[in-house]
PDB file of C-alpha atoms in Angstrom:
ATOM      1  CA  UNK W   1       0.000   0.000   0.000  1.00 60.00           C
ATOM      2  CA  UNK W   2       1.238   3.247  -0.927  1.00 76.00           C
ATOM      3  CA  UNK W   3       2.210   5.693   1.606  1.00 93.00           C
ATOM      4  CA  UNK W   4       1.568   9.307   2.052  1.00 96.00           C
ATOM      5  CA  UNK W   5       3.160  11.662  -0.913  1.00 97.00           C
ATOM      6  CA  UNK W   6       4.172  14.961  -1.390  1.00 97.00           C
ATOM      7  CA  UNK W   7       5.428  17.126  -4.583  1.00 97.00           C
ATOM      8  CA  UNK W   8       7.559  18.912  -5.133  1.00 97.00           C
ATOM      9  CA  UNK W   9      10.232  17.283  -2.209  1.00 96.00           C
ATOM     10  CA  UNK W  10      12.396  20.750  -2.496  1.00 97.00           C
ATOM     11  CA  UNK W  11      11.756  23.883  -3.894  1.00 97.00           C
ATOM     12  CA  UNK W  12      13.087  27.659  -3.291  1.00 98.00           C
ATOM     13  CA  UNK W  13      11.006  30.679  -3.862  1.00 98.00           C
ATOM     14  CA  UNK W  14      11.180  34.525  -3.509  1.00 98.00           C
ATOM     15  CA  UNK W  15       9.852  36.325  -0.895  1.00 98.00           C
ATOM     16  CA  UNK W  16       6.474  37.721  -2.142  1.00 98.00           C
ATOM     17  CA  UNK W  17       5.949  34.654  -4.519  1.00 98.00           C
ATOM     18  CA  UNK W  18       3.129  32.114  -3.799  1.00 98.00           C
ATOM     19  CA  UNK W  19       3.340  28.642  -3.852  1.00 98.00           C
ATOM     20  CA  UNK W  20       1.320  25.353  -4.163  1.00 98.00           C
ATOM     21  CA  UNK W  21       2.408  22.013  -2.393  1.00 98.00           C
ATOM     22  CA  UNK W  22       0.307  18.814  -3.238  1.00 98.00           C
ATOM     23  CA  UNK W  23      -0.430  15.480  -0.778  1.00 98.00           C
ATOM     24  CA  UNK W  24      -1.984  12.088  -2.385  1.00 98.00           C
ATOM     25  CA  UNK W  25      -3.337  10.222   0.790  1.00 97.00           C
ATOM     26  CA  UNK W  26      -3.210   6.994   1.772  1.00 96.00           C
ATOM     27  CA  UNK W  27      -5.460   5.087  -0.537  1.00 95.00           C
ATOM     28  CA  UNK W  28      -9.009   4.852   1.409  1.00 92.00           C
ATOM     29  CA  UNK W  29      -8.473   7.859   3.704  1.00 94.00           C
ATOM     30  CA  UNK W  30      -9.914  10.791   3.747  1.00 94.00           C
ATOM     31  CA  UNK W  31      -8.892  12.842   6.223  1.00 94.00           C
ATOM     32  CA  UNK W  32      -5.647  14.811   4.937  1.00 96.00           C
ATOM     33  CA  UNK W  33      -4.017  17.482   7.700  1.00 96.00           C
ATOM     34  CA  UNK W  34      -1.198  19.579   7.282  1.00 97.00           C
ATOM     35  CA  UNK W  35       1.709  20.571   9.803  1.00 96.00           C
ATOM     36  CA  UNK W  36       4.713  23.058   9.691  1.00 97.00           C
ATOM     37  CA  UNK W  37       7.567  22.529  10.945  1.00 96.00           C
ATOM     38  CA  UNK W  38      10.556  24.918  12.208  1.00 92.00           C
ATOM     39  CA  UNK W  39      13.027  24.499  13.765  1.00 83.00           C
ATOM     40  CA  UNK W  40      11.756  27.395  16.396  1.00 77.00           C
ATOM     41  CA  UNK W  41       8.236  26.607  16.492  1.00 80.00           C
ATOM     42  CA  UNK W  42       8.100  22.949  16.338  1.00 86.00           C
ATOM     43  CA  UNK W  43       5.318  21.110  14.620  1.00 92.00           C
ATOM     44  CA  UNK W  44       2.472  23.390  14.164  1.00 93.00           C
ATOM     45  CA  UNK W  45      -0.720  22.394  12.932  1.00 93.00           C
ATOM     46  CA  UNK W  46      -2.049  24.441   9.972  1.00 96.00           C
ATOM     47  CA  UNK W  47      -5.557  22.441   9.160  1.00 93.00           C
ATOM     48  CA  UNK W  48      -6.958  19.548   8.650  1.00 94.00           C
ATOM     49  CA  UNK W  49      -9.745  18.470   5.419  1.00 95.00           C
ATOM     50  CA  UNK W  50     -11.568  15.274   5.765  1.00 94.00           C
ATOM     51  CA  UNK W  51     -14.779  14.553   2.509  1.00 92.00           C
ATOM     52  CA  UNK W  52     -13.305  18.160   1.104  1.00 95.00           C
ATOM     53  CA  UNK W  53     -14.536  20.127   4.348  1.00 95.00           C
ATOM     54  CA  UNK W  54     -12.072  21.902   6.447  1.00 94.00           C
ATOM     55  CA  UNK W  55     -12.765  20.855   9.696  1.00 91.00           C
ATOM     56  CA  UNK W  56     -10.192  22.096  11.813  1.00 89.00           C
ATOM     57  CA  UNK W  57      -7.739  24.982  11.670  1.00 92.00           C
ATOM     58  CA  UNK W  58      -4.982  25.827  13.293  1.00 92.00           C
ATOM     59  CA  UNK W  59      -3.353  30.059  14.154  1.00 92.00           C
ATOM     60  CA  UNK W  60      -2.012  30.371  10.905  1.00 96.00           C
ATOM     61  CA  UNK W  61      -2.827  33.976   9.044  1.00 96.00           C
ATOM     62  CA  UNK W  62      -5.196  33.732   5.798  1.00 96.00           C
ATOM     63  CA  UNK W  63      -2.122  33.584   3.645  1.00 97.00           C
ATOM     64  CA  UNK W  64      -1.840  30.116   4.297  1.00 98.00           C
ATOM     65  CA  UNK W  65      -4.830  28.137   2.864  1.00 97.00           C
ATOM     66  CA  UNK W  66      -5.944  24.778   1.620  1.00 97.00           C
ATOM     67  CA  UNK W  67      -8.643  22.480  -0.104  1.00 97.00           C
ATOM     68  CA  UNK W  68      -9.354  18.712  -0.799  1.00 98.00           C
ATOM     69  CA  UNK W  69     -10.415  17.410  -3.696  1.00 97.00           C
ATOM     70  CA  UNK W  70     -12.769  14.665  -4.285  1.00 96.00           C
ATOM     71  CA  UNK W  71     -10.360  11.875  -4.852  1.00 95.00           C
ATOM     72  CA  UNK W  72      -8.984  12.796  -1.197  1.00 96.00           C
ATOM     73  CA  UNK W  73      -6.172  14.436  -2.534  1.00 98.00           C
ATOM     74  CA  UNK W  74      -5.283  17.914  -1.254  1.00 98.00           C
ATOM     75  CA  UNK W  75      -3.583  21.221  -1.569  1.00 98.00           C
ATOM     76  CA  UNK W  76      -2.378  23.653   0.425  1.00 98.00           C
ATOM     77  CA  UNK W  77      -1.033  27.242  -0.919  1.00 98.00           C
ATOM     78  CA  UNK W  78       0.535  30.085   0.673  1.00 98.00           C
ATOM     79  CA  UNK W  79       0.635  33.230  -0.885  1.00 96.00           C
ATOM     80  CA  UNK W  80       3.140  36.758  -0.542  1.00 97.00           C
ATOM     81  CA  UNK W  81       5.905  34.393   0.778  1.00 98.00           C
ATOM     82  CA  UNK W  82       7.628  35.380   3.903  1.00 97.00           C
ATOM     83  CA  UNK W  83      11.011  34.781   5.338  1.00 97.00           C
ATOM     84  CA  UNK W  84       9.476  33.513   7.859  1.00 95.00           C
ATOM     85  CA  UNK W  85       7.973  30.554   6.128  1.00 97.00           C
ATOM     86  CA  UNK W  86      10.677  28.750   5.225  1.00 97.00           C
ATOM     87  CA  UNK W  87       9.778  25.370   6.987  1.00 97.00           C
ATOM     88  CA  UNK W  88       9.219  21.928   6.426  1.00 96.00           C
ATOM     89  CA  UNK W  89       5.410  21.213   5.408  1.00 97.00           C
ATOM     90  CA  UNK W  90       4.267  17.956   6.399  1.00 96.00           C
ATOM     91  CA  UNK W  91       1.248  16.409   5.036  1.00 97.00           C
ATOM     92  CA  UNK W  92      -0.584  13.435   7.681  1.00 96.00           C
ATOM     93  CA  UNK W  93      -3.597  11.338   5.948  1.00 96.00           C
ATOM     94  CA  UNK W  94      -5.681   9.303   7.922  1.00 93.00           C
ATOM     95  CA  UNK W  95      -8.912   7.012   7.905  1.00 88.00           C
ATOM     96  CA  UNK W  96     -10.519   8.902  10.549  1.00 79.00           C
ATOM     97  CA  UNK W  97     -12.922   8.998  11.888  1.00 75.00           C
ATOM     98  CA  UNK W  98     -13.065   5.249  12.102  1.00 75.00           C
ATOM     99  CA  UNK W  99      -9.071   5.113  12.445  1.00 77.00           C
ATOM    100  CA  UNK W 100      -7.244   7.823  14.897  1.00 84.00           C
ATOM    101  CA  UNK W 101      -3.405   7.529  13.842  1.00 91.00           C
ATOM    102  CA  UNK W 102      -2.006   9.483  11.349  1.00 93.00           C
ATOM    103  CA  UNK W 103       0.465   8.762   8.530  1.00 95.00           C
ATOM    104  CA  UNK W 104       3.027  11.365   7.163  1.00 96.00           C
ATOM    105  CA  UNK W 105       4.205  11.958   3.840  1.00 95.00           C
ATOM    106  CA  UNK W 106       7.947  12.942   3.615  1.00 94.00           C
ATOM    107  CA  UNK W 107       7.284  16.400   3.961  1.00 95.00           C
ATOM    108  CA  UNK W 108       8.175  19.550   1.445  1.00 97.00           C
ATOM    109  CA  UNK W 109      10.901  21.383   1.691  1.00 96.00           C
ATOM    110  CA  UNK W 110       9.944  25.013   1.236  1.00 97.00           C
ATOM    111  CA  UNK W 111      13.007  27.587   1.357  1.00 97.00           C
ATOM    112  CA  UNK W 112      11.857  31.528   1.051  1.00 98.00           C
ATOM    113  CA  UNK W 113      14.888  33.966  -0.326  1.00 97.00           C
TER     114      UNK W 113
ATOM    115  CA  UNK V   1      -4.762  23.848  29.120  1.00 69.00           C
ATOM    116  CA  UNK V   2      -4.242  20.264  26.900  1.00 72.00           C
ATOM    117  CA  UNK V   3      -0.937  19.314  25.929  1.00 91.00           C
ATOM    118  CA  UNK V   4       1.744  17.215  25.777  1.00 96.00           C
ATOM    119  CA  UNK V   5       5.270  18.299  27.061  1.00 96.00           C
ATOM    120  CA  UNK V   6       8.826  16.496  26.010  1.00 97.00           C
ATOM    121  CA  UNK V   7      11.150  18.024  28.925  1.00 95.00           C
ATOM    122  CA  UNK V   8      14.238  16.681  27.218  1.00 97.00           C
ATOM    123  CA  UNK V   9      15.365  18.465  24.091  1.00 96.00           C
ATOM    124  CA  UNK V  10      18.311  16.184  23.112  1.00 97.00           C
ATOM    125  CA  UNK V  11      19.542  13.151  24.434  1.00 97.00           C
ATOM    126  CA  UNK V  12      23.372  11.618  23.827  1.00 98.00           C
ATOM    127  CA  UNK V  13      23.990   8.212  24.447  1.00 98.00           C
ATOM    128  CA  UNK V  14      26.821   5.385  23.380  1.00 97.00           C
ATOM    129  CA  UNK V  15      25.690   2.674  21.566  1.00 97.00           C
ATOM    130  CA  UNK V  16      24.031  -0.464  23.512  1.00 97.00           C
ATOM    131  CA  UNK V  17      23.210   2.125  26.364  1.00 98.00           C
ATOM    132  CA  UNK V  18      19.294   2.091  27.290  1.00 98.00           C
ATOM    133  CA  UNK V  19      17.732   5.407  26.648  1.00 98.00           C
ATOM    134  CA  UNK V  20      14.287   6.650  28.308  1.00 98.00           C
ATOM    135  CA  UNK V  21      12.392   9.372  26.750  1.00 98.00           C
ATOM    136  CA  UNK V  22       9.814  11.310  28.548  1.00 98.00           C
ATOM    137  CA  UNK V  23       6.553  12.487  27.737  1.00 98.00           C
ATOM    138  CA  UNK V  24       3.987  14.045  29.839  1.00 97.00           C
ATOM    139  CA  UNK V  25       0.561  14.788  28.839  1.00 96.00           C
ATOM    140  CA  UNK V  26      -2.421  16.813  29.862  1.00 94.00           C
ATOM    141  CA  UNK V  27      -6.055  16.543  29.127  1.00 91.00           C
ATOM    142  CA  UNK V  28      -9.607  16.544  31.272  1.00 90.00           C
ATOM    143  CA  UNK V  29     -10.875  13.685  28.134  1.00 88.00           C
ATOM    144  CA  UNK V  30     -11.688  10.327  29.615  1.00 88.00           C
ATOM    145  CA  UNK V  31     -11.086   9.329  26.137  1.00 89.00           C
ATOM    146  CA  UNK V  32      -7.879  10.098  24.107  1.00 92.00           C
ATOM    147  CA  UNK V  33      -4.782   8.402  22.477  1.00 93.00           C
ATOM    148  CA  UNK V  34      -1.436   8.999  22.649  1.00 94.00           C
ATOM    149  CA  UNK V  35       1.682   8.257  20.337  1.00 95.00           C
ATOM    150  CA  UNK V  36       5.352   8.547  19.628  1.00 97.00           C
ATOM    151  CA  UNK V  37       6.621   8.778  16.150  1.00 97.00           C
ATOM    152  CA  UNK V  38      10.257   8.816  14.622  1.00 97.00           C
ATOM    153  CA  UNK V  39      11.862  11.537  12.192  1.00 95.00           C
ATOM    154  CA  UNK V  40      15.030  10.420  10.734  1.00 93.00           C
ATOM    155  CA  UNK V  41      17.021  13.704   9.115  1.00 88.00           C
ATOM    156  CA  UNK V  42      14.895  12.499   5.598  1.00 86.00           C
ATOM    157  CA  UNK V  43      12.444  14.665   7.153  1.00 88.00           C
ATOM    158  CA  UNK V  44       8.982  11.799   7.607  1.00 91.00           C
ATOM    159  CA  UNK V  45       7.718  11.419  10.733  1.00 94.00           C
ATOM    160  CA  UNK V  46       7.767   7.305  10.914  1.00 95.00           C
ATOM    161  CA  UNK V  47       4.576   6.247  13.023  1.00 94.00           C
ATOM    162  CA  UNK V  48       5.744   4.242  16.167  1.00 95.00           C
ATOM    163  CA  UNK V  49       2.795   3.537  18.321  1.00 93.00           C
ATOM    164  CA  UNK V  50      -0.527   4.304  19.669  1.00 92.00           C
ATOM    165  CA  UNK V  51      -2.427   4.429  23.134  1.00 92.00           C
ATOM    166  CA  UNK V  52      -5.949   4.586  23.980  1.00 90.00           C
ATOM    167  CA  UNK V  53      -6.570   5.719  27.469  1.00 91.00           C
ATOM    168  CA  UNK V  54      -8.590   2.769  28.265  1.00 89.00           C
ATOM    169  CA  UNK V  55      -5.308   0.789  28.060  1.00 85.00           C
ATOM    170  CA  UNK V  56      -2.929   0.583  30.315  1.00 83.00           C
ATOM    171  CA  UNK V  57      -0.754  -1.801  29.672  1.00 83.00           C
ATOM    172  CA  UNK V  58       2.762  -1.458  28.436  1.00 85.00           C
ATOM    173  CA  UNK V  59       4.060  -2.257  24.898  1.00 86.00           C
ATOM    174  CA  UNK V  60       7.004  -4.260  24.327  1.00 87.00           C
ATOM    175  CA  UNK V  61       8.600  -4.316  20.414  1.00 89.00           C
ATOM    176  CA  UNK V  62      11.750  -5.405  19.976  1.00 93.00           C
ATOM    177  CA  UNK V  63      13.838  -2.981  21.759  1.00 95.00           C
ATOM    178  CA  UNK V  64      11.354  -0.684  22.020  1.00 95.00           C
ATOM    179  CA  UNK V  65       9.568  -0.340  24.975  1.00 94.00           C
ATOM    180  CA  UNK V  66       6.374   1.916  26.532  1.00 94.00           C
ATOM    181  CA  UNK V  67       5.419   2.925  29.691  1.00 94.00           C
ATOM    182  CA  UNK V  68       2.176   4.460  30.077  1.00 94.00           C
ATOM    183  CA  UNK V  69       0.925   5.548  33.095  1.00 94.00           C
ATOM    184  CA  UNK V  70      -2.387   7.535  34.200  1.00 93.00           C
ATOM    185  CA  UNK V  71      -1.279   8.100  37.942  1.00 93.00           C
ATOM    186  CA  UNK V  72       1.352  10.190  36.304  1.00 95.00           C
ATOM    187  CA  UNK V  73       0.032  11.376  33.093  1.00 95.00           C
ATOM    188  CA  UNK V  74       2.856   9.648  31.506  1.00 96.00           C
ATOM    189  CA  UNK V  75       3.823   8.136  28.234  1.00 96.00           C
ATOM    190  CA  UNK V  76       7.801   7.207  27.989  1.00 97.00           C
ATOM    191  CA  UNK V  77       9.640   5.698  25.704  1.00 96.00           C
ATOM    192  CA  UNK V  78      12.366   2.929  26.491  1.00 96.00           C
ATOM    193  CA  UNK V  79      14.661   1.657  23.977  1.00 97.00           C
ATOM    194  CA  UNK V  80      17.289  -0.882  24.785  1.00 96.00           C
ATOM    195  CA  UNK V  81      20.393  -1.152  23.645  1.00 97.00           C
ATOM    196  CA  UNK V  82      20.340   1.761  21.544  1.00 97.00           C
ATOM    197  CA  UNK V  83      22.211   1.960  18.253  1.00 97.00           C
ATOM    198  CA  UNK V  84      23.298   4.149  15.687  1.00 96.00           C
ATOM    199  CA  UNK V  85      20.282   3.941  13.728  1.00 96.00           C
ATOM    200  CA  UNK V  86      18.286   5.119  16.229  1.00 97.00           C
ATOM    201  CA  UNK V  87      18.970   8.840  16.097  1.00 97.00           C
ATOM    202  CA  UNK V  88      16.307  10.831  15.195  1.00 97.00           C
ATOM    203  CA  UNK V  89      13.824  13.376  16.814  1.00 96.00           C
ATOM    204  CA  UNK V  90      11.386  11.334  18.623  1.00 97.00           C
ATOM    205  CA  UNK V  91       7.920  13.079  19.466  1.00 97.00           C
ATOM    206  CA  UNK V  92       4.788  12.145  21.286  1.00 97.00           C
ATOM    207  CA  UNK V  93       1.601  13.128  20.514  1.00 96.00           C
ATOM    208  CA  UNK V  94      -1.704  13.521  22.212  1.00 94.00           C
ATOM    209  CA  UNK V  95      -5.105  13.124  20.296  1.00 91.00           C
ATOM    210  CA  UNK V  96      -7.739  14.473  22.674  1.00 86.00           C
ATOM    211  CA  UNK V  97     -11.792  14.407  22.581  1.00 75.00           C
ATOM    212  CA  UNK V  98     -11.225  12.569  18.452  1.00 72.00           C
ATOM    213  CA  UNK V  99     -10.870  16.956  17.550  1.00 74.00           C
ATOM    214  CA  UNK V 100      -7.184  17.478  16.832  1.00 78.00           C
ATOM    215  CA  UNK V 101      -3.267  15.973  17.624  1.00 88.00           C
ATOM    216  CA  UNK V 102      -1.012  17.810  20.128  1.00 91.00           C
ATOM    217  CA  UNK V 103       2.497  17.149  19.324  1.00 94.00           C
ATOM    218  CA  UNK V 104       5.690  17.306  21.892  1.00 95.00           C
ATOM    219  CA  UNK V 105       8.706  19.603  21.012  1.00 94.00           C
ATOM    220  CA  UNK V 106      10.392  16.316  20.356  1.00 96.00           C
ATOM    221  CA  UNK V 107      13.586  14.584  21.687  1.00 97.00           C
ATOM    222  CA  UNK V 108      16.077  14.981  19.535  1.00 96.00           C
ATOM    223  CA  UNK V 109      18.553  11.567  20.250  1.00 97.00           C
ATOM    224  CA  UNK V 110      22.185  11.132  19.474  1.00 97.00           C
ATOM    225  CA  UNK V 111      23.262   7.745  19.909  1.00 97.00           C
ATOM    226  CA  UNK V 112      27.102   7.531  19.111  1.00 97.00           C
ATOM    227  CA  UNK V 113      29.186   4.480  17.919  1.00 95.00           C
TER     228      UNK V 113
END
């Protein structure tokens, strides 16, 4: 079974720039949450989709946003890079609610110049 | 306040020495789950385990061992005769109420040859 994955693995963007990172789930789950991770701040929680509803979100401003698609599959984008963003953005899928551990992708590497 | 609280930031150890790492929780839920997951440098956090609060007992896998107790709100994390491969930031991780996962600051362990 196929685990979590995440594209692009690496990328570099300018500050002010916007970017898009994808996360193919598990196969069969449906809940897909995202996490950021510095090396500061720890893992943070940014939100979590499950059936293409947002159904939790973390204290992230509304630069950082996301959706699921129907297949499960989701998306998160953050526009007018900062600095400050520069982190490691870990995707988690899970078959909750009738499963309660989650599953993470490799993460993407986002560095902001 | 719910959380979950890893005291020791890094941990050094020689190899075949038996490391504990600590992990204290907090919630007013009669009904919540706990876990510890692995991040080698690749960057994915490596599910380890999982803990319903309705179970008590300890886990024994390999050389890995758990110690959860409610008296003390805690979850650690034994693992006997460390080696190399073993070094990684370890976290724990609360999931509280089924709503959302509170993650430790991590452990990060260094276990030299």
């Amino acid at each position: 079974k196929a685990g979590v994955t995440q594209t692009p693995r690496y990328l570099i963007k300018t500050r002010g720039q916007q970017v898009t990172l994808s996360c193919s789930p598990i196969s069969g789950h449906r809940s897909v949450s995202w996490y950021q991770q510095t090396p500061g701040q720890g893992l943070q929680f940014l939100f979590e989709y499950f059936s293409e509803t947002q159904r939790n979100k973390g204290n992230f401003p509304g630069r950082f946003s996301g959706r699921q698609f129907s297949n499960s599959r989701s998306e998160m984008n953050v526009s007018t890079l900062e600095l400050g963003d520069s982190a490691l953005y870990l995707c988690a899928s899970s078959s909750r609610p009738e499963g309660n551990t989650i599953y993470f992708g490799e993460g993407s590497w986002l560095t902001v110049v | 306040a719910q959380k979950v609280t890893q005291a020791q930031t890094e941990i050094s150890v020689v190899e075949k020495e038996d490391v504990t790492l600590d992990c204290v929780y907090e919630t007013r839920d009669t009904t919540y789950y706990l876990f510890w997951y692995k991040q080698p440098p690749s960057g994915e956090l490596v599910f380890l385990i999982r803990r319903n609060s309705f179970d008590e007992q300890n886990e024994i896998s390999g050389r890995y061992s758990w110690n959860f107790q409610k008296s003390t709100s805690s979850f650690n994390f034994t693992i006997t005769a460390s080696q190399v491969v073993d070094s990684a930031v370890y976290f724990c991780a609360g999931l509280y109420n089924f709503n959302k996962f509170y993650f430790g600051s991590g452990t990060k362990l260094n276990v030299k040859p």
